[in-house]
Coordinates of C-alpha atoms and ligand atoms in Angstrom, one line a residue:
T61 CA -16.0 28.2 25.0
F62 CA -17.4 24.8 24.1
D63 CA -18.9 22.9 27.0
V64 CA -18.7 19.1 26.5
T65 CA -20.4 16.7 28.8
F66 CA -20.4 13.0 28.2
S67 CA -21.9 9.9 29.8
T68 CA -20.7 6.4 30.0
A69 CA -23.3 5.4 27.4
G70 CA -22.2 4.9 23.9
H71 CA -21.2 2.1 21.5
N72 CA -18.3 -0.2 20.6
V73 CA -15.6 1.0 18.3
P74 CA -14.8 -1.8 15.8
S75 CA -11.2 -3.0 15.9
T76 CA -11.1 -2.5 12.1
L77 CA -11.9 1.3 12.2
Y78 CA -8.5 2.7 11.0
G79 CA -6.3 1.1 8.4
L80 CA -4.5 1.5 5.1
M81 CA -5.6 1.7 1.5
Y82 CA -2.9 0.5 -0.9
E83 CA -2.4 0.0 -4.6
D84 CA 0.8 0.2 -6.8
I85 CA 0.5 3.9 -7.5
N86 CA 3.9 5.6 -7.2
S87 CA 4.5 3.0 -4.5
G88 CA 4.9 -0.7 -5.1
D89 CA 7.9 -1.5 -7.3
G90 CA 10.6 0.9 -6.1
G91 CA 8.7 1.5 -2.9
L92 CA 7.1 -1.0 -0.5
Y93 CA 8.6 -3.9 -2.5
A94 CA 12.2 -4.0 -1.5
E95 CA 13.7 -5.1 -4.9
L96 CA 16.4 -2.5 -5.7
I97 CA 16.9 -3.3 -9.4
Q98 CA 14.5 -1.5 -11.8
N99 CA 13.5 -3.4 -14.9
R100 CA 15.2 -6.6 -13.5
A101 CA 13.6 -9.0 -16.0
F102 CA 12.7 -6.8 -18.9
Q103 CA 9.0 -7.6 -18.4
Q104 CA 6.4 -6.3 -20.8
V105 CA 8.9 -4.3 -22.8
T106 CA 9.6 -4.4 -26.6
P107 CA 13.1 -5.7 -27.3
G108 CA 15.4 -3.3 -29.2
T109 CA 13.7 -0.1 -27.8
S110 CA 15.4 2.3 -25.4
T111 CA 12.5 1.8 -23.0
A112 CA 13.5 -1.8 -22.8
L113 CA 16.8 -0.8 -21.4
T114 CA 15.3 1.5 -18.7
A115 CA 17.7 1.8 -15.7
W116 CA 20.5 -0.2 -17.5
A117 CA 23.7 1.1 -19.0
A118 CA 26.8 -0.5 -20.5
L119 CA 30.1 -0.4 -18.5
G120 CA 33.2 -0.2 -20.8
S121 CA 33.1 -1.4 -24.4
G122 CA 30.6 -4.2 -24.0
K123 CA 27.3 -3.8 -25.9
I124 CA 24.0 -4.3 -24.2
S125 CA 20.5 -4.6 -25.7
V126 CA 17.2 -6.3 -24.7
V127 CA 16.4 -9.3 -26.9
K128 CA 13.7 -11.9 -27.1
S129 CA 15.8 -14.8 -26.0
S130 CA 16.1 -17.7 -28.4
S131 CA 15.6 -19.9 -25.3
P132 CA 13.7 -17.9 -22.7
V133 CA 14.4 -18.7 -19.0
S134 CA 10.6 -19.3 -18.7
P135 CA 7.5 -18.7 -20.8
A136 CA 6.7 -15.8 -18.4
L137 CA 10.1 -14.0 -19.0
P138 CA 10.7 -14.1 -22.8
N139 CA 13.2 -11.2 -22.8
A140 CA 16.8 -11.0 -21.7
L141 CA 19.7 -8.6 -21.6
S142 CA 22.1 -9.4 -24.4
F143 CA 25.7 -8.6 -23.5
A144 CA 28.2 -8.7 -26.4
V145 CA 31.9 -8.3 -25.9
P146 CA 33.9 -7.4 -29.0
S147 CA 36.8 -9.7 -29.8
G148 CA 40.1 -8.4 -28.6
T149 CA 38.6 -6.6 -25.6
T150 CA 41.0 -6.5 -22.7
S151 CA 39.5 -3.7 -20.5
T152 CA 36.8 -4.3 -17.8
V153 CA 33.3 -4.6 -19.3
G154 CA 29.8 -5.1 -17.9
F155 CA 26.7 -3.2 -17.2
T156 CA 25.0 -1.1 -14.4
N157 CA 21.6 -0.5 -13.0
S158 CA 20.5 2.8 -11.5
G159 CA 17.8 1.3 -9.3
F160 CA 14.5 3.1 -8.8
F161 CA 15.9 6.6 -9.1
G162 CA 18.8 5.7 -6.9
I163 CA 20.1 2.9 -4.7
P164 CA 20.7 3.2 -0.9
V165 CA 24.1 2.2 0.5
T166 CA 23.7 1.6 4.3
A167 CA 26.5 0.4 6.6
G168 CA 25.9 -3.0 8.0
W169 CA 23.3 -4.0 5.4
T170 CA 24.0 -7.4 3.8
Y171 CA 22.5 -7.2 0.3
T172 CA 21.3 -10.5 -1.4
G173 CA 21.7 -10.7 -5.1
S174 CA 21.0 -13.1 -7.9
F175 CA 20.8 -13.3 -11.7
Y176 CA 20.1 -15.9 -14.4
Y177 CA 22.7 -16.1 -17.2
R178 CA 23.5 -18.2 -20.2
T179 CA 25.8 -18.1 -23.3
P180 CA 23.5 -18.8 -26.3
S181 CA 26.5 -20.0 -28.4
P182 CA 29.1 -21.3 -26.0
P183 CA 32.7 -21.7 -27.2
A184 CA 33.8 -25.2 -27.9
T185 CA 36.1 -25.0 -24.9
K186 CA 34.1 -23.9 -21.9
V187 CA 35.2 -20.5 -20.5
S188 CA 35.2 -20.0 -16.8
G189 CA 35.7 -16.8 -15.0
S190 CA 34.3 -14.5 -12.3
F191 CA 32.0 -11.6 -12.5
T192 CA 32.4 -8.8 -10.0
A193 CA 29.1 -7.6 -8.5
D194 CA 29.4 -4.3 -6.7
L195 CA 27.6 -1.2 -5.4
R196 CA 29.3 2.0 -6.6
S197 CA 28.7 5.7 -6.8
T198 CA 27.8 7.0 -10.2
G199 CA 31.3 8.5 -10.0
G200 CA 32.8 5.0 -9.8
T201 CA 33.7 4.7 -6.1
V202 CA 33.0 1.1 -5.1
F203 CA 31.4 0.7 -1.7
T204 CA 31.2 -3.1 -1.6
S205 CA 31.8 -5.9 -4.0
T206 CA 32.1 -9.7 -4.4
T207 CA 33.1 -12.2 -7.1
V208 CA 30.6 -14.5 -8.7
P209 CA 32.1 -17.5 -10.6
F210 CA 30.6 -18.4 -14.0
T211 CA 31.1 -21.0 -16.7
T212 CA 29.8 -20.6 -20.2
S213 CA 26.8 -22.8 -21.0
A214 CA 23.9 -22.7 -23.4
T215 CA 21.5 -23.5 -20.5
W216 CA 20.3 -20.9 -18.0
Q217 CA 22.1 -20.9 -14.6
Q218 CA 21.2 -18.9 -11.6
A219 CA 24.0 -17.2 -9.7
T220 CA 23.5 -15.9 -6.2
F221 CA 25.8 -13.7 -4.1
T222 CA 25.8 -11.3 -1.1
F223 CA 27.9 -8.3 -0.1
T224 CA 27.8 -6.1 2.9
A225 CA 28.2 -2.3 2.9
S226 CA 30.7 -0.9 5.4
S227 CA 29.7 2.8 4.9
T228 CA 26.4 4.7 4.7
Q229 CA 26.2 7.0 1.8
T230 CA 23.9 10.0 2.1
S231 CA 23.6 10.2 -1.7
V232 CA 21.5 7.5 -3.4
Q233 CA 23.1 8.3 -6.8
N234 CA 24.6 4.8 -6.8
L235 CA 24.7 1.9 -9.2
F236 CA 24.6 -1.8 -9.1
A237 CA 27.3 -3.1 -11.4
L238 CA 28.1 -6.5 -12.8
S239 CA 31.6 -6.5 -14.5
V240 CA 34.3 -8.9 -15.8
G241 CA 37.8 -8.6 -17.3
G242 CA 37.4 -8.1 -21.0
S243 CA 40.0 -10.7 -22.0
T244 CA 38.0 -13.4 -20.2
V245 CA 34.9 -12.9 -22.2
S246 CA 36.1 -11.2 -25.4
G247 CA 34.2 -12.4 -28.4
L248 CA 31.4 -13.8 -26.3
T249 CA 27.7 -12.9 -26.2
M250 CA 25.9 -13.7 -23.0
E251 CA 22.3 -13.3 -21.9
F252 CA 21.1 -12.2 -18.4
T253 CA 17.7 -11.8 -16.8
L254 CA 15.9 -11.6 -13.4
I255 CA 18.9 -9.6 -12.1
S256 CA 17.9 -8.9 -8.6
L257 CA 19.4 -7.2 -5.5
F258 CA 17.6 -7.0 -2.1
P259 CA 18.5 -5.1 1.0
P260 CA 17.5 -6.6 4.4
T261 CA 13.7 -6.8 4.4
F262 CA 10.9 -6.3 7.0
N263 CA 10.8 -9.4 9.3
G264 CA 13.7 -10.8 7.2
R265 CA 11.2 -12.1 4.6
T266 CA 12.6 -13.4 1.3
N267 CA 11.2 -11.3 -1.6
G268 CA 9.9 -9.0 1.1
F269 CA 9.0 -5.4 1.9
R270 CA 11.2 -2.3 2.5
M271 CA 12.0 -2.0 6.2
D272 CA 11.7 1.8 6.8
L273 CA 8.4 2.1 5.0
S274 CA 7.0 -1.0 6.9
E275 CA 8.1 0.5 10.2
T276 CA 6.5 3.8 9.3
L277 CA 3.2 2.1 8.6
L278 CA 3.5 -0.1 11.7
D279 CA 3.9 3.0 13.8
M280 CA 0.2 3.7 12.9
K281 CA -1.0 0.3 14.3
P282 CA -3.2 0.0 11.2
A283 CA -6.0 -2.6 11.5
F284 CA -6.4 -3.5 7.8
F285 CA -4.8 -3.3 4.4
R286 CA -7.1 -2.8 1.4
F287 CA -5.3 -4.1 -1.7
P288 CA -4.5 -4.5 -4.6
G289 CA -6.6 -1.4 -5.6
G290 CA -8.1 1.0 -6.5
N291 CA -7.7 1.5 -10.2
N292 CA -4.7 -0.9 -10.3
L293 CA -7.1 -3.8 -9.7
E294 CA -9.1 -3.1 -12.8
G295 CA -6.7 -3.1 -15.8
E296 CA -7.2 -0.8 -18.8
T297 CA -8.9 -3.9 -20.2
A298 CA -10.0 -7.2 -18.6
A299 CA -6.8 -8.8 -20.0
D300 CA -4.7 -6.3 -18.2
R301 CA -6.5 -6.7 -14.8
W302 CA -4.6 -7.7 -11.7
A303 CA -4.8 -11.4 -12.1
W304 CA -3.8 -13.1 -8.9
E305 CA -2.5 -16.3 -10.5
N306 CA 0.2 -14.3 -12.3
T307 CA 1.5 -12.9 -9.1
V308 CA 2.1 -16.1 -7.1
G309 CA 4.8 -18.9 -7.4
D310 CA 8.4 -18.5 -8.4
L311 CA 9.5 -15.0 -9.6
V312 CA 10.7 -16.6 -12.8
D313 CA 7.1 -17.6 -13.5
R314 CA 5.6 -14.1 -13.0
P315 CA 5.1 -12.2 -16.3
G316 CA 4.3 -8.8 -14.7
R317 CA 1.7 -6.5 -16.2
V318 CA 1.2 -3.0 -17.5
G319 CA -0.2 -1.4 -14.4
D320 CA -2.9 1.3 -14.4
W321 CA -0.6 4.2 -13.4
G322 CA 1.6 4.4 -16.4
Y323 CA 4.3 1.9 -15.6
I324 CA 5.0 -1.8 -15.6
N325 CA 4.3 -3.8 -12.4
T326 CA 6.7 -6.6 -11.9
D327 CA 4.3 -8.5 -9.6
G328 CA 7.3 -9.6 -7.6
L329 CA 5.1 -8.1 -4.9
G330 CA 2.3 -10.6 -5.3
L331 CA -0.6 -12.1 -3.5
Y332 CA 1.4 -14.3 -1.2
E333 CA 3.9 -11.5 -0.3
Y334 CA 1.0 -9.1 0.5
L335 CA -0.8 -11.7 2.7
Q336 CA 2.4 -12.7 4.6
W337 CA 3.3 -9.0 5.2
I338 CA -0.2 -8.1 6.3
E339 CA 0.0 -10.9 8.8
D340 CA 3.5 -9.8 10.0
M341 CA 2.1 -6.3 10.4
D342 CA -0.8 -7.5 12.6
M343 CA -3.3 -6.3 10.0
E344 CA -6.1 -8.0 8.2
P345 CA -6.7 -7.8 4.5
I346 CA -9.7 -6.1 2.8
M347 CA -9.1 -7.9 -0.5
A348 CA -10.6 -6.4 -3.6
V349 CA -11.4 -8.8 -6.4
Y350 CA -11.9 -8.0 -10.1
A351 CA -15.6 -7.5 -10.8
G352 CA -15.7 -7.3 -14.6
Y353 CA -15.2 -3.6 -15.1
S354 CA -12.0 -2.1 -16.5
L355 CA -10.7 1.5 -16.9
N356 CA -11.5 1.7 -20.6
G357 CA -15.1 1.7 -19.4
A358 CA -15.9 -1.8 -20.7
S359 CA -17.7 -4.5 -18.7
V360 CA -17.4 -8.2 -19.1
A361 CA -20.5 -9.5 -20.8
S362 CA -23.0 -11.2 -18.5
S363 CA -22.5 -14.4 -20.4
D364 CA -18.8 -14.3 -19.7
M365 CA -18.9 -13.5 -16.0
Q366 CA -18.7 -17.0 -14.7
T367 CA -15.3 -17.4 -16.3
Y368 CA -14.1 -14.7 -13.9
V369 CA -16.0 -16.0 -10.9
T370 CA -16.0 -19.8 -10.7
E371 CA -14.9 -21.3 -14.0
A372 CA -11.2 -21.5 -14.7
I373 CA -10.6 -21.2 -18.4
N374 CA -7.4 -21.2 -20.5
Q375 CA -5.2 -20.5 -17.5
A376 CA -7.3 -17.6 -16.3
S377 CA -8.1 -18.4 -12.7
P378 CA -11.4 -17.4 -11.3
I379 CA -12.0 -15.4 -8.1
E380 CA -13.2 -18.6 -6.3
F381 CA -9.7 -20.0 -6.7
L382 CA -8.1 -16.7 -5.4
I383 CA -10.1 -17.0 -2.2
N384 CA -9.2 -20.7 -1.9
F385 CA -5.5 -19.7 -2.2
V386 CA -6.0 -17.4 0.8
I387 CA -8.2 -19.5 3.1
G388 CA -8.6 -23.0 1.5
D389 CA -7.5 -26.3 3.0
A390 CA -4.1 -27.1 1.7
S391 CA -4.7 -30.8 2.1
T392 CA -7.7 -30.8 -0.2
N393 CA -7.6 -27.7 -2.4
A394 CA -5.1 -27.1 -5.3
Q395 CA -4.9 -23.4 -4.9
A396 CA -4.4 -23.7 -1.1
A397 CA -1.7 -26.2 -1.8
I398 CA 0.2 -23.5 -3.8
R399 CA 0.0 -21.3 -0.7
A400 CA 1.4 -24.1 1.4
S401 CA 4.2 -24.7 -1.0
M402 CA 5.2 -21.1 -0.8
G403 CA 5.5 -21.4 3.0
H404 CA 2.1 -20.8 4.6
P405 CA 0.2 -24.1 5.1
D406 CA -2.4 -22.6 7.4
P407 CA -5.1 -20.3 5.9
F408 CA -4.5 -16.6 6.1
T409 CA -6.9 -14.4 8.0
L410 CA -9.6 -13.1 5.6
N411 CA -12.9 -11.5 6.6
Y412 CA -13.6 -8.9 3.9
I413 CA -13.8 -9.1 0.1
E414 CA -14.5 -5.9 -1.9
I415 CA -16.4 -6.6 -5.1
G416 CA -14.7 -4.3 -7.7
N417 CA -13.6 -0.7 -7.4
E418 CA -15.6 2.5 -8.0
D419 CA -18.2 0.5 -10.1
F420 CA -20.5 3.5 -10.2
F421 CA -18.4 4.5 -13.2
S422 CA -20.0 1.6 -15.1
P423 CA -23.5 2.9 -15.8
T424 CA -25.6 -0.1 -15.2
T425 CA -23.7 -3.4 -15.4
Y426 CA -22.8 -3.5 -11.6
A427 CA -26.5 -3.3 -10.7
D428 CA -27.7 -5.3 -13.6
Y429 CA -25.5 -8.4 -13.1
R430 CA -21.9 -8.0 -12.0
W431 CA -22.5 -7.5 -8.3
A432 CA -25.1 -10.3 -8.1
D433 CA -23.0 -12.8 -10.2
L434 CA -20.0 -12.4 -7.8
Y435 CA -21.9 -12.0 -4.6
N436 CA -24.2 -15.0 -5.2
A437 CA -21.4 -17.3 -6.2
L438 CA -18.9 -16.3 -3.6
H439 CA -21.4 -16.0 -0.7
A440 CA -22.6 -19.6 -1.5
E441 CA -19.0 -20.9 -1.4
F442 CA -17.7 -18.7 1.4
P443 CA -20.7 -17.6 3.5
Q444 CA -18.5 -16.5 6.4
L445 CA -16.9 -13.6 4.4
H446 CA -18.3 -10.1 4.3
Y447 CA -18.8 -8.7 0.8
I448 CA -18.3 -5.0 0.3
A449 CA -20.1 -3.2 -2.6
T450 CA -18.5 -0.1 -4.1
S451 CA -20.5 3.1 -4.2
A452 CA -20.1 6.8 -4.8
T453 CA -19.2 9.5 -2.3
S454 CA -22.2 9.6 0.0
G455 CA -24.1 7.3 2.2
N456 CA -27.0 7.4 -0.2
V457 CA -26.1 4.1 -1.8
P458 CA -27.7 2.8 -5.0
S459 CA -30.0 -0.2 -4.8
L460 CA -28.4 -3.5 -5.6
S461 CA -29.7 -7.0 -5.4
P462 CA -29.0 -8.9 -3.2
A463 CA -28.8 -5.9 -1.0
P464 CA -25.3 -5.4 0.3
T465 CA -24.6 -4.7 4.0
Y466 CA -21.1 -3.3 3.5
W467 CA -20.3 -0.3 1.2
D468 CA -17.1 1.5 0.2
L469 CA -17.3 5.2 -0.2
H470 CA -14.6 7.5 -1.7
I471 CA -14.2 11.2 -1.5
Y472 CA -11.4 13.6 -2.6
S473 CA -12.1 17.2 -1.9
N474 CA -11.0 20.5 -0.2
P475 CA -10.8 21.4 3.5
N476 CA -14.2 23.0 3.5
F477 CA -15.9 19.8 2.4
F478 CA -14.4 17.9 5.3
I479 CA -15.2 20.6 7.8
N480 CA -18.8 21.1 6.6
G481 CA -19.2 17.3 6.2
A482 CA -18.2 16.4 9.7
F483 CA -21.7 15.2 10.4
N484 CA -22.3 13.4 7.1
F485 CA -22.6 10.0 8.9
D486 CA -24.7 11.3 11.9
I487 CA -27.6 12.0 9.5
L488 CA -27.6 8.5 8.0
S489 CA -30.4 6.2 9.2
R490 CA -29.3 3.1 11.2
N491 CA -30.8 0.5 8.8
G492 CA -28.1 -2.1 9.2
L493 CA -25.7 -0.7 6.5
Q494 CA -22.0 -0.6 7.4
F495 CA -19.7 1.9 5.7
F496 CA -16.0 1.8 4.7
Q497 CA -14.7 5.2 3.9
G498 CA -12.2 3.4 1.7
E499 CA -10.5 6.5 0.2
Y500 CA -10.5 10.1 1.3
A501 CA -8.1 13.0 1.4
T502 CA -7.9 16.8 1.1
T503 CA -6.6 17.0 -2.5
T504 CA -6.9 20.7 -3.1
Q505 CA -6.9 24.0 -1.2
N506 CA -10.3 25.6 -0.9
N507 CA -9.5 27.8 -3.9
G508 CA -8.9 24.6 -6.0
A509 CA -5.1 24.9 -6.0
A510 CA -3.5 21.5 -6.2
L511 CA -1.4 20.1 -3.4
Q512 CA 1.9 18.4 -3.9
Y513 CA 2.0 17.4 -0.2
P514 CA -0.7 17.4 2.5
F515 CA -0.9 20.7 4.4
I516 CA -2.0 21.3 8.0
D517 CA -5.2 23.0 7.0
G518 CA -6.3 19.9 5.0
S519 CA -5.0 17.5 7.6
I520 CA -7.0 19.1 10.4
A521 CA -10.1 19.3 8.2
E522 CA -9.6 15.5 7.7
A523 CA -9.4 15.2 11.5
A524 CA -12.8 17.0 11.9
Y525 CA -14.3 14.4 9.5
M526 CA -12.6 11.6 11.3
A527 CA -14.2 12.6 14.6
G528 CA -17.3 11.7 12.7
F529 CA -15.9 8.3 12.1
D530 CA -15.3 7.8 15.8
R531 CA -18.8 9.2 16.7
N532 CA -20.5 7.0 14.0
S533 CA -18.4 3.9 14.3
D534 CA -21.6 2.0 14.9
I535 CA -22.0 2.3 11.2
V536 CA -18.5 3.1 10.0
F537 CA -16.4 0.0 10.3
A538 CA -13.3 1.1 8.4
A539 CA -11.7 4.2 7.0
S540 CA -8.4 4.8 5.2
Y541 CA -6.7 7.8 3.6
A542 CA -5.6 7.4 0.0
P543 CA -3.2 7.3 -1.7
L544 CA -0.8 5.9 0.8
L545 CA 2.7 6.2 -0.6
N546 CA 4.6 8.3 -3.1
H547 CA 8.1 7.9 -4.6
V548 CA 9.4 11.5 -4.7
S549 CA 11.0 10.8 -8.1
S550 CA 8.1 8.8 -9.6
T551 CA 4.8 10.4 -8.9
Q552 CA 1.4 9.7 -10.5
W553 CA -0.8 11.3 -7.8
T554 CA -0.4 13.9 -5.1
P555 CA -0.9 14.5 -2.2
D556 CA -0.1 11.2 -0.5
L557 CA 0.1 10.2 3.1
I558 CA 3.8 9.3 2.9
T559 CA 6.5 10.5 0.5
F560 CA 9.8 8.6 0.2
S561 CA 13.1 8.5 -1.6
P562 CA 15.3 5.5 -1.9
N563 CA 16.7 6.2 1.6
T564 CA 14.3 8.6 3.3
V565 CA 10.7 8.6 4.5
I566 CA 8.6 11.8 5.0
R567 CA 5.6 11.5 7.3
S568 CA 3.0 14.1 6.2
T569 CA 0.8 16.2 8.4
S570 CA -2.1 13.9 7.4
Y571 CA 0.1 10.9 8.3
Y572 CA 0.2 12.2 11.9
V573 CA -3.6 12.7 12.0
Q574 CA -4.2 9.1 10.8
Q575 CA -1.7 7.9 13.3
L576 CA -3.2 9.7 16.3
F577 CA -6.7 8.5 15.4
S578 CA -5.5 4.9 15.0
L579 CA -3.3 4.8 18.1
Y580 CA -6.1 6.4 20.3
K581 CA -9.0 4.6 18.7
G582 CA -10.1 2.9 21.9
D583 CA -12.7 0.2 21.9
F584 CA -15.8 2.2 23.1
Y585 CA -17.2 5.6 22.0
L586 CA -18.8 7.7 24.8
T587 CA -21.8 9.7 23.7
S588 CA -21.2 13.4 24.4
T589 CA -22.8 16.7 23.6
T590 CA -22.0 17.3 20.0
N591 CA -21.4 20.4 17.9
T592 CA -22.7 21.3 14.6
A593 CA -20.8 21.0 11.3
S594 CA -20.2 24.7 10.8
T595 CA -18.4 25.3 14.1
P596 CA -14.6 25.0 14.0
V597 CA -14.2 22.8 17.0
Q598 CA -15.0 19.1 16.9
W599 CA -14.3 16.4 19.5
S600 CA -14.6 12.7 20.2
V601 CA -14.3 10.7 23.4
T602 CA -13.4 7.1 23.3
R603 CA -12.2 4.6 26.0
D604 CA -9.6 1.9 26.1
T605 CA -11.7 -0.2 28.5
S606 CA -9.0 -2.7 29.6
A607 CA -6.5 0.1 30.3
G608 CA -9.1 2.4 32.0
Q609 CA -8.0 5.2 29.8
Y610 CA -10.1 7.9 28.1
F611 CA -9.1 9.6 24.8
L612 CA -10.4 13.1 24.5
K613 CA -9.7 14.2 20.9
V614 CA -10.1 17.9 20.2
I615 CA -10.0 19.3 16.7
N616 CA -9.8 23.0 16.0
T617 CA -10.1 23.9 12.3
A618 CA -10.0 27.6 12.9
T619 CA -6.7 29.5 12.8
S620 CA -7.5 31.1 16.1
A621 CA -7.5 29.3 19.5
N622 CA -10.6 28.0 21.2
T623 CA -11.4 26.7 24.6
V624 CA -13.2 23.4 25.4
V625 CA -14.4 22.5 28.9
F626 CA -15.0 18.8 29.4
T627 CA -17.2 17.6 32.2
L628 CA -16.5 14.0 32.9
P629 CA -19.1 11.6 34.3
F630 CA -16.6 10.6 37.0
T631 CA -13.6 12.0 38.8
P632 CA -10.4 10.4 37.4
S633 CA -8.0 9.0 40.0
H634 CA -5.0 10.3 38.1
T635 CA -5.0 14.1 38.3
T636 CA -2.3 14.6 35.7
G637 CA -3.0 13.6 32.1
T638 CA -0.7 13.4 29.2
G639 CA -1.6 14.7 25.8
T640 CA -0.3 14.8 22.2
I641 CA -0.9 17.7 19.8
L642 CA -0.3 18.2 16.1
T643 CA -0.5 21.9 15.2
A644 CA 1.2 24.3 12.8
A645 CA 0.8 27.6 11.0
S646 CA -1.6 27.6 8.1
G647 CA 0.0 26.3 4.9
T648 CA 2.6 24.2 6.7
Q649 CA 3.7 21.0 4.9
N650 CA 6.2 18.3 5.7
T651 CA 8.3 18.0 2.5
P652 CA 11.6 16.5 1.5
T653 CA 13.3 19.8 2.3
S654 CA 11.3 20.4 5.5
P655 CA 10.4 16.8 6.7
N656 CA 9.6 17.8 10.2
A657 CA 7.9 21.1 9.8
A658 CA 4.9 19.8 11.8
V659 CA 5.3 16.8 14.1
P660 CA 3.3 15.8 17.2
S661 CA 4.5 16.9 20.6
S662 CA 3.4 15.8 24.1
F663 CA 2.1 17.9 26.9
S664 CA 0.7 17.3 30.4
F665 CA -2.5 18.8 31.8
T666 CA -4.6 18.7 35.0
A667 CA -7.2 16.0 34.9
G668 CA -10.3 16.3 37.1
K669 CA -14.1 16.1 36.8
T670 CA -13.8 19.1 34.6
I671 CA -11.0 19.7 32.2
M672 CA -10.5 23.0 30.5
Y673 CA -8.4 22.8 27.4
N674 CA -7.3 25.7 25.3
T675 CA -7.0 24.3 21.8
P676 CA -4.6 26.2 19.5
G677 CA -5.6 27.1 16.0
L678 CA -5.3 24.4 13.3
S679 CA -4.7 21.6 15.8
L680 CA -5.5 18.0 16.7
S681 CA -5.1 17.2 20.3
V682 CA -5.5 13.9 22.2
L683 CA -5.9 14.2 25.9
V684 CA -5.4 10.9 27.7
V685 CA -7.2 10.6 31.0
T686 CA -6.5 7.6 33.2
D687 CA -9.1 6.6 35.7
Ligands
LX5_905 O1 -9.0 8.8 -10.8 S1 -9.6 8.3 -9.6 O2 -10.8 7.5 -9.9 O3 -10.0 9.5 -8.7 O4 -8.6 7.4 -8.9 C1 -8.7 7.3 -7.5 C2 -9.8 6.4 -7.1 C3 -9.3 5.0 -7.3 O5 -10.0 4.0 -6.6 C4 -7.9 5.1 -6.9 O6 -7.1 4.1 -7.5 C5 -7.4 6.5 -7.3 C6 -6.5 7.2 -6.3 O7 -6.5 6.8 -5.0

């Protein structure tokens, strides 16, 4: 039995304590970004290669290939799909797209589509006709369609259309198809690009986010969103970095980039879309900015740093302009005016800027000049923002000048690390430093075996570590599991908090741990007797002051049950409490074949000055006591 007494003394819990770490790693295009067409604008591909045609296939006897257009729709999108119809064709011709490993067909959804098209060498007599746009199974069953009129012209036109599905298909093996009667277009060659199809989006935003994934994240009530990375911020080289200026404005002006996880990022999900969605989700950004270090190990030379920080040069836009895009005055600042023109005249909320990502991989340049160059310039221009330095795994941070207040720590390890490290923050001196546990997860079993999905043993170990975040939230201001999302058919990293297919979302055991800590964060931590790291039971007591509710979190990392007796510093007026528990047998995972193997359940208990609670093995419980 573990006897826990606690007083009404303690410290505030920062509102930012639990949130989300995000980057486009098995998760942006084809995931959070709602665009359903893969390779919609043939960005960053080499014309004439099979890769260039990823996700596209001809329908009927038309010939398709990706070409460098003789008259590109924009400098950012030089490539186009060339569609050539042999003379004398009479049968239906066209092309299909297989989406991001499938396309969902959901009854009642109105899909919004568009494409640019032109006829490089139009016939002397204009040809007019109609395309048919439809959603169909790979077997050819059409679920919904509409006609889209066209007229041949050498100049690019944009067609738009909608159609509504009347059935829900459990299979996502479906195609988007654009087709036309062969006799109408026989002998013609047409070009297409930026071929797009959106389902309804979260909050109905144009160019927005996938609804079910947004709702899944919203159910965690996350306080912040760290973006755009992580590795995906840095680029393999400086030229490949996430450059904000290439991710704003009209989609036709966004070139996309080769991301850092082995696939092309369309950047249709760009800075503005991120910020609008973060606002819609009641979160605040922790925005990482490029700090001159890329994944090939190279650092920008000291003499070149200001071109990345304050001096715009040959279209490359510095970090100072990025921050002005986010919070500048649209009536006086050019970058803020772009924000206003996209639909958000007021500044977005921004309090935290992270300077780089995992810069400890660069031997000396972060300490020598990169941190100081960015911090000094940006702090002078935006003194109200908090600047986060990147560090290694522990709280023993390197010395930087000027000395940072905020640090981002990352740790990926096994259950034993998180169980034995539960007091890693208790031992840190209170010297004004504030810590962001920006990335953490149980990534292997204790024997080193890899994990494809989180498992209960690792998730409960994470919970033991997170009780330490509650307890030390006087110096831990933010924490987020990583990576966040994983497309079940396009994986670069496992395990992940949430796994999804085109039409399903699987909440892992770690998702529920993150959710329970976030929902029951409270605003005040009550100092209690504490355990030591090696014992299997950890706890944390926080309070929602305005609601008069106390959250008694109990974690049991052992496989056997344990008993905890809480002695409260008051007698609660409500003698019945409600609780939520996540528990499962060792090894349990929520997977596509067993999505609900372990889900939280509620229970009631007797609340009084003392509360005895028998905590099952491998469990996280939250006992809610109302005064
Ligand atoms: O290869 S790693 O450095 O471990 O990559 C990790 C750390 C990096 O910030 C993030 O992008 C990635 C997975 O979350």
